[in-house]
Amino acid sequence: MTLSTVSKLMLLTCAAALLATPGCNSAMEQPDKWPYEDVSVTPESWPQLTVAPLDAAIEAQIDAILPKLTLEQKVGQVIQGDSEFLTPEDVKRYRLGSVLSGGNSAPSEQPFADTATWLAAADAYFEASLDTEGVEIAIPVIWGIDAVHGHTNLVGATVFPHNVGLGATNDPDLIRDIAAVTAAELVVSGHDWTFAPTLAVPRDDRWGRAYEGFSEDPEIVRSFAGRVVEGLQGVQGAEGWLRDGRVISSAKHFVADGGTENGRDQGDARISEAELRDIHAAGYMPAIESGVQTIMASFSSWNGIKIHGSHALLTDILKDRLGFTGFIVGDWNAHGQIPGCTNTDCPQALLAGLDMYMAPDSWKGMYKSTLKHVQDGTIPMERLDDAVRRILRVKIAYGLFDKPKPSLRAGAGDTSLLGSAAHRDVARRAVRQSLVLLKNNDGTLPLAAKQTVLVVGDGADSISKVSGGWTLSWQGGGYDNAHFPNGQTILSGIREVVEAAGGTVIHDPGGTSKVKADVVIAVYGEDPYAEFQGDRDNVDFVPEGFDTALLAGYRASGAKVVSVFLSGRPLWTNPEINASDAFVAAWWPGSEGGGVADLLFRTKPEYDFTGRLSFSWPASAVQTPLNRGDANYAPQFAYGYGLSYAAPQTVGVLTEESGLASEANGARGAVFARGQAVAPWSMRFEGSDGPPARVDHGAQEDALALSANSAPAALSFETAGAGLDWSRESNGAMELSFFARSMTAETANVNVSMGCALEGGCARQVPVAVGAEWAEHRISLSCFADAGVDMSKLTSAVRFGLDGGRVALAGIALAEDKDGQPDCGG
């Protein structure tokens, strides 16, 4: 390994300080290992890109600004805090460079807000940053947010299909148009910056963020990357670049977040440098050449080294070899995962090449420690100045020094732009082009509109379900349609077509009525999720919210069955495909449900299916990873597959052998669902009143009633072996959720604990009062972790202790913490 630039700078600093600087002894003894281990790379094997030269006028402006900044201002510029955890006064006092709003951090009681609320907050932060009290010159702040499939934390905004569906369109021009709409709607609420596009190349569909990737194939990602950047920022060098109606783009997450072992979020990509370059970095090349202004470093590791701490990747490759001249921003406290770092103290990341820490709730501690490290020479002034220069370069290119406050900018506050007819047309086109027809036997589709249509499934009348994660909140889901005033459900789109032709639509979400229909359209699939909550152990589809066993009964009654399948990835659905005459992979299509109806029925104009799989569809529930380069590549439907009306094809009966030892749900975080323990968890009972009886909650016998009338009783969910690692979940504001009710007239007290066997001691017991009506109860995982439970080796997911009475329990799982406040019970 060659001596890195950081090590050289450190050696010079140490020599000047006569080894008085902290860290100097280790630097002199092992200069290539200070202050962290790094990977070895061969920069000459990476391409040299064609990038725009630096703007001499901008560089001159930076040269004039830098000497006027105090050290404290410079340190503030390299730190970004979350709006949930800082005030405008904080921005002024600490001169922070940026504010972000995470998935649940809107300036309201909800994870989302309306236009006026967003704008008021944007103005307050911006004006605070421009206050010149105590400084010679003030630097305006930029506000970032995750607008990954539209500006989905803004009420009324257009919600586009997720990238997993957009990859099936294979239409770069459409991708550019979507990005341009997103930029215009971001300006409405006063935002400057979106953390998009995601340029991951997901190679394992078990990854909970697979839906954020366009394809398992780097060529599709490569063809889209530059167009997304142009849609958000404009065309570099052309009139209007980074001006009115445009925002700053951030390509993420550099690099190989889609290549981690077993699809583990924030995991380790154990791959060669050639695979890293040719597959996982493929999208970054055109993004850089299109002038992307920021790049977000990945939480994950490459061959055991955290990318946030890799000088080889962030500096030697990204900046020096690829010629990236913007700034590198971190991910949510990801710097704290570098060995030797904490969330509030990590010079290693800045030395590696990070330019702006994303320190959402840790920003104040990070400010203080970084200031100290610059003062004592641990962070050379040259490195700090380079980071600040890069940040200023982006802000000046964006015209930030000449812009008025956010509410006075062109397009700001113009709610007529949100979900406008033109924007909805783009979204509806995206839905049509993203749908992939997997089966259409006997020419079932397109349907005649003038007939009786039974619509079933929990996704038909729910924009929230069909929009997936990162919609109104981080994990998404659970919001009624009133929260999407400019959207249309799939059911509404079907009604428009059928009723206009004189047909009849009957809506029965549960699908249990005995109504006679000519055709049944079932809209069902995965519930929304985001990272790590969506990680899975396999790709088996287990119905959520609709019993797909009903499909065969509809066919037996003589009706044609059309399945519209909602998901963030390909899943093993052979039983559902067999039970359907036609099967459509709709992914998570967003707020334009009419786009689905456009393809299901004979309409004017007539549309055909053009979507083709950008991810291979598995032939078994354990067939992961599944990519064309694998020796065992034998999917159910290959990459590029997709039927059309113009080219019909019959799909035969598919095997229904999943390959799993059990049919338990493979979703991470589920413990007890549909009346059974979810693998790898198993139930253990202790008590003299007999084992728990099966009772009903949301379905027949899907709950357990624990009795402790004659003696205390306990019910525990445990696993053998080393246990599960829920440390990421406990750090990520997740909660243990369960439904309970007292089966007697009196309130029952249940002691809930984690990390302990039935006969063992419990580090923390949380008393929960359970009433006579079914209710959801939640306890933050951090409460157990703070009490000493080792969340990295969890052999007991949860234990319910009951001293008296009878309590029914159901739906035990991890859930997103939507209020951001730890709930540790009594």
Tab-separated table of C-alpha atoms in Angstrom, residues 107-280:
chain	number	residue	atom	x	y	z
A	107	PRO	CA	-41.285	20.763	10.897
A	108	SER	CA	-44.638	19.519	12.166
A	109	GLU	CA	-46.113	16.912	14.470
A	110	GLN	CA	-46.190	14.524	11.505
A	111	PRO	CA	-43.238	13.182	9.472
A	112	PHE	CA	-44.518	15.336	6.587
A	113	ALA	CA	-45.771	18.903	6.245
A	114	ASP	CA	-47.665	21.234	3.931
A	115	THR	CA	-46.075	23.883	1.755
A	116	ALA	CA	-46.530	26.819	4.133
A	117	THR	CA	-44.970	24.941	7.058
A	118	TRP	CA	-41.954	23.829	5.039
A	119	LEU	CA	-41.415	27.332	3.656
A	120	ALA	CA	-41.609	28.999	7.045
A	121	ALA	CA	-38.917	26.671	8.362
A	122	ALA	CA	-36.769	27.120	5.246
A	123	ASP	CA	-36.911	30.904	5.602
A	124	ALA	CA	-36.028	30.741	9.283
A	125	TYR	CA	-32.913	28.617	8.725
A	126	PHE	CA	-31.806	30.645	5.700
A	127	GLU	CA	-32.203	34.023	7.368
A	128	ALA	CA	-30.417	32.790	10.484
A	129	SER	CA	-27.454	31.668	8.406
A	130	LEU	CA	-27.191	35.124	6.817
A	131	ASP	CA	-27.014	36.990	10.127
A	132	THR	CA	-23.580	38.642	10.177
A	133	GLU	CA	-23.426	39.241	13.912
A	134	GLY	CA	-19.861	38.467	15.027
A	135	VAL	CA	-18.562	37.475	11.591
A	136	GLU	CA	-17.126	39.332	8.607
A	137	ILE	CA	-19.119	37.344	6.080
A	138	ALA	CA	-22.057	34.946	6.453
A	139	ILE	CA	-22.462	31.761	4.395
A	140	PRO	CA	-26.017	30.773	3.427
A	141	VAL	CA	-27.228	27.338	4.454
A	142	ILE	CA	-28.569	24.639	2.109
A	143	TRP	CA	-31.450	22.364	3.068
A	144	GLY	CA	-31.507	18.737	1.918
A	145	ILE	CA	-34.147	16.006	1.914
A	146	ASP	CA	-34.689	12.500	0.518
A	147	ALA	CA	-36.956	13.123	-2.477
A	148	VAL	CA	-36.253	9.690	-3.932
A	149	HIS	CA	-39.475	9.097	-5.910
A	150	GLY	CA	-40.953	12.560	-5.898
A	151	HIS	CA	-41.035	15.077	-3.054
A	152	THR	CA	-42.935	12.649	-0.861
A	153	ASN	CA	-42.655	14.464	2.480
A	154	LEU	CA	-44.730	17.310	1.041
A	155	VAL	CA	-48.503	17.021	1.112
A	156	GLY	CA	-49.919	17.155	-2.412
A	157	ALA	CA	-46.697	16.344	-4.236
A	158	THR	CA	-46.559	13.883	-7.113
A	159	VAL	CA	-45.525	10.370	-6.038
A	160	PHE	CA	-43.691	8.475	-8.775
A	161	PRO	CA	-42.986	4.756	-9.065
A	162	HIS	CA	-39.927	3.650	-7.143
A	163	ASN	CA	-36.716	3.055	-9.070
A	164	VAL	CA	-37.269	-0.719	-9.161
A	165	GLY	CA	-40.217	-0.046	-11.449
A	166	LEU	CA	-38.596	2.769	-13.398
A	167	GLY	CA	-35.779	0.440	-14.380
A	168	ALA	CA	-38.341	-1.663	-16.250
A	169	THR	CA	-39.182	1.323	-18.477
A	170	ASN	CA	-35.677	1.420	-19.986
A	171	ASP	CA	-36.473	5.040	-20.922
A	172	PRO	CA	-33.763	7.547	-19.899
A	173	ASP	CA	-35.785	10.498	-21.217
A	174	LEU	CA	-38.686	9.585	-18.918
A	175	ILE	CA	-36.273	9.437	-15.995
A	176	ARG	CA	-35.054	12.947	-16.804
A	177	ASP	CA	-38.644	14.237	-16.938
A	178	ILE	CA	-39.451	12.664	-13.547
A	179	ALA	CA	-36.392	14.298	-12.006
A	180	ALA	CA	-37.355	17.700	-13.458
A	181	VAL	CA	-40.843	17.431	-11.944
A	182	THR	CA	-39.328	16.467	-8.593
A	183	ALA	CA	-37.006	19.479	-8.704
A	184	ALA	CA	-39.854	21.876	-9.452
A	185	GLU	CA	-41.905	20.528	-6.541
A	186	LEU	CA	-38.906	20.719	-4.185
A	187	VAL	CA	-38.587	24.420	-4.990
A	188	VAL	CA	-42.234	24.896	-3.990
A	189	SER	CA	-41.372	23.988	-0.383
A	190	GLY	CA	-38.045	25.846	-0.257
A	191	HIS	CA	-35.642	22.902	-0.478
A	192	ASP	CA	-32.272	23.249	-2.183
A	193	TRP	CA	-31.008	19.712	-2.345
A	194	THR	CA	-32.256	16.166	-2.764
A	195	PHE	CA	-30.356	13.042	-1.777
A	196	ALA	CA	-30.965	11.434	-5.159
A	197	PRO	CA	-30.383	9.599	-7.416
A	198	THR	CA	-29.648	6.248	-5.808
A	199	LEU	CA	-27.153	4.588	-8.140
A	200	ALA	CA	-26.873	1.275	-6.321
A	201	VAL	CA	-26.793	-1.884	-8.412
A	202	PRO	CA	-28.661	-4.329	-6.127
A	203	ARG	CA	-27.303	-7.857	-6.525
A	204	ASP	CA	-29.364	-9.489	-3.776
A	205	ASP	CA	-33.101	-8.855	-3.610
A	206	ARG	CA	-33.177	-9.610	0.109
A	207	TRP	CA	-31.710	-6.125	0.648
A	208	GLY	CA	-34.367	-3.816	2.060
A	209	ARG	CA	-33.279	-0.984	-0.239
A	210	ALA	CA	-33.314	-3.026	-3.445
A	211	TYR	CA	-36.303	-0.988	-4.664
A	212	GLU	CA	-34.150	2.150	-4.656
A	213	GLY	CA	-32.014	0.644	-7.424
A	214	PHE	CA	-32.971	0.814	-11.088
A	215	SER	CA	-31.603	-2.589	-11.988
A	216	GLU	CA	-29.325	-5.498	-11.176
A	217	ASP	CA	-27.620	-4.588	-14.478
A	218	PRO	CA	-25.130	-1.705	-14.401
A	219	GLU	CA	-25.963	-0.717	-17.986
A	220	ILE	CA	-29.465	0.455	-17.064
A	221	VAL	CA	-28.109	2.345	-14.057
A	222	ARG	CA	-25.419	3.870	-16.265
A	223	SER	CA	-27.971	4.993	-18.865
A	224	PHE	CA	-30.212	6.646	-16.250
A	225	ALA	CA	-27.665	8.308	-13.958
A	226	GLY	CA	-26.746	11.331	-16.036
A	227	ARG	CA	-30.362	11.942	-17.044
A	228	VAL	CA	-31.516	12.090	-13.425
A	229	VAL	CA	-28.789	14.610	-12.646
A	230	GLU	CA	-29.787	16.716	-15.665
A	231	GLY	CA	-33.439	16.614	-14.649
A	232	LEU	CA	-32.644	17.847	-11.160
A	233	GLN	CA	-29.843	20.333	-11.876
A	234	GLY	CA	-30.253	21.156	-15.569
A	235	VAL	CA	-27.629	20.579	-18.236
A	236	GLN	CA	-24.188	21.684	-17.123
A	237	GLY	CA	-22.933	24.551	-19.263
A	238	ALA	CA	-26.400	25.333	-20.624
A	239	GLU	CA	-28.604	28.250	-19.688
A	240	GLY	CA	-30.564	27.615	-16.508
A	241	TRP	CA	-28.144	25.116	-14.992
A	242	LEU	CA	-28.744	25.098	-11.215
A	243	ARG	CA	-31.073	28.085	-11.482
A	244	ASP	CA	-34.846	28.585	-11.179
A	245	GLY	CA	-36.760	25.340	-10.815
A	246	ARG	CA	-33.590	23.288	-10.261
A	247	VAL	CA	-32.015	21.791	-7.152
A	248	ILE	CA	-28.704	20.261	-6.129
A	249	SER	CA	-28.398	16.528	-6.784
A	250	SER	CA	-26.594	13.912	-4.681
A	251	ALA	CA	-25.591	10.569	-6.188
A	252	LYS	CA	-25.652	7.829	-3.569
A	253	HIS	CA	-24.372	5.719	-1.899
A	254	PHE	CA	-20.757	5.571	-3.003
A	255	VAL	CA	-20.085	2.709	-3.417
A	256	ALA	CA	-21.303	-0.955	-3.555
A	257	ASP	CA	-24.195	-0.577	-1.116
A	258	GLY	CA	-26.053	-2.951	-3.425
A	259	GLY	CA	-23.337	-5.598	-3.229
A	260	THR	CA	-23.221	-6.463	0.455
A	261	GLU	CA	-23.145	-10.070	1.580
A	262	ASN	CA	-26.629	-11.577	1.976
A	263	GLY	CA	-28.205	-8.232	1.099
A	264	ARG	CA	-27.458	-6.949	4.566
A	265	ASP	CA	-28.109	-3.241	5.021
A	266	GLN	CA	-24.922	-1.372	5.961
A	267	GLY	CA	-23.064	-4.633	5.386
A	268	ASP	CA	-19.837	-5.608	3.669
A	269	ALA	CA	-19.278	-6.043	-0.072
A	270	ARG	CA	-16.712	-8.830	-0.390
A	271	ILE	CA	-15.906	-8.298	-4.055
A	272	SER	CA	-12.953	-7.545	-6.308
A	273	GLU	CA	-11.912	-4.053	-7.345
A	274	ALA	CA	-12.920	-4.890	-10.918
A	275	GLU	CA	-16.463	-5.753	-9.792
A	276	LEU	CA	-16.565	-2.658	-7.630
A	277	ARG	CA	-15.560	-0.494	-10.597
A	278	ASP	CA	-17.449	-2.150	-13.448
A	279	ILE	CA	-20.714	-2.952	-11.666
A	280	HIS	CA	-21.230	-0.854	-8.575
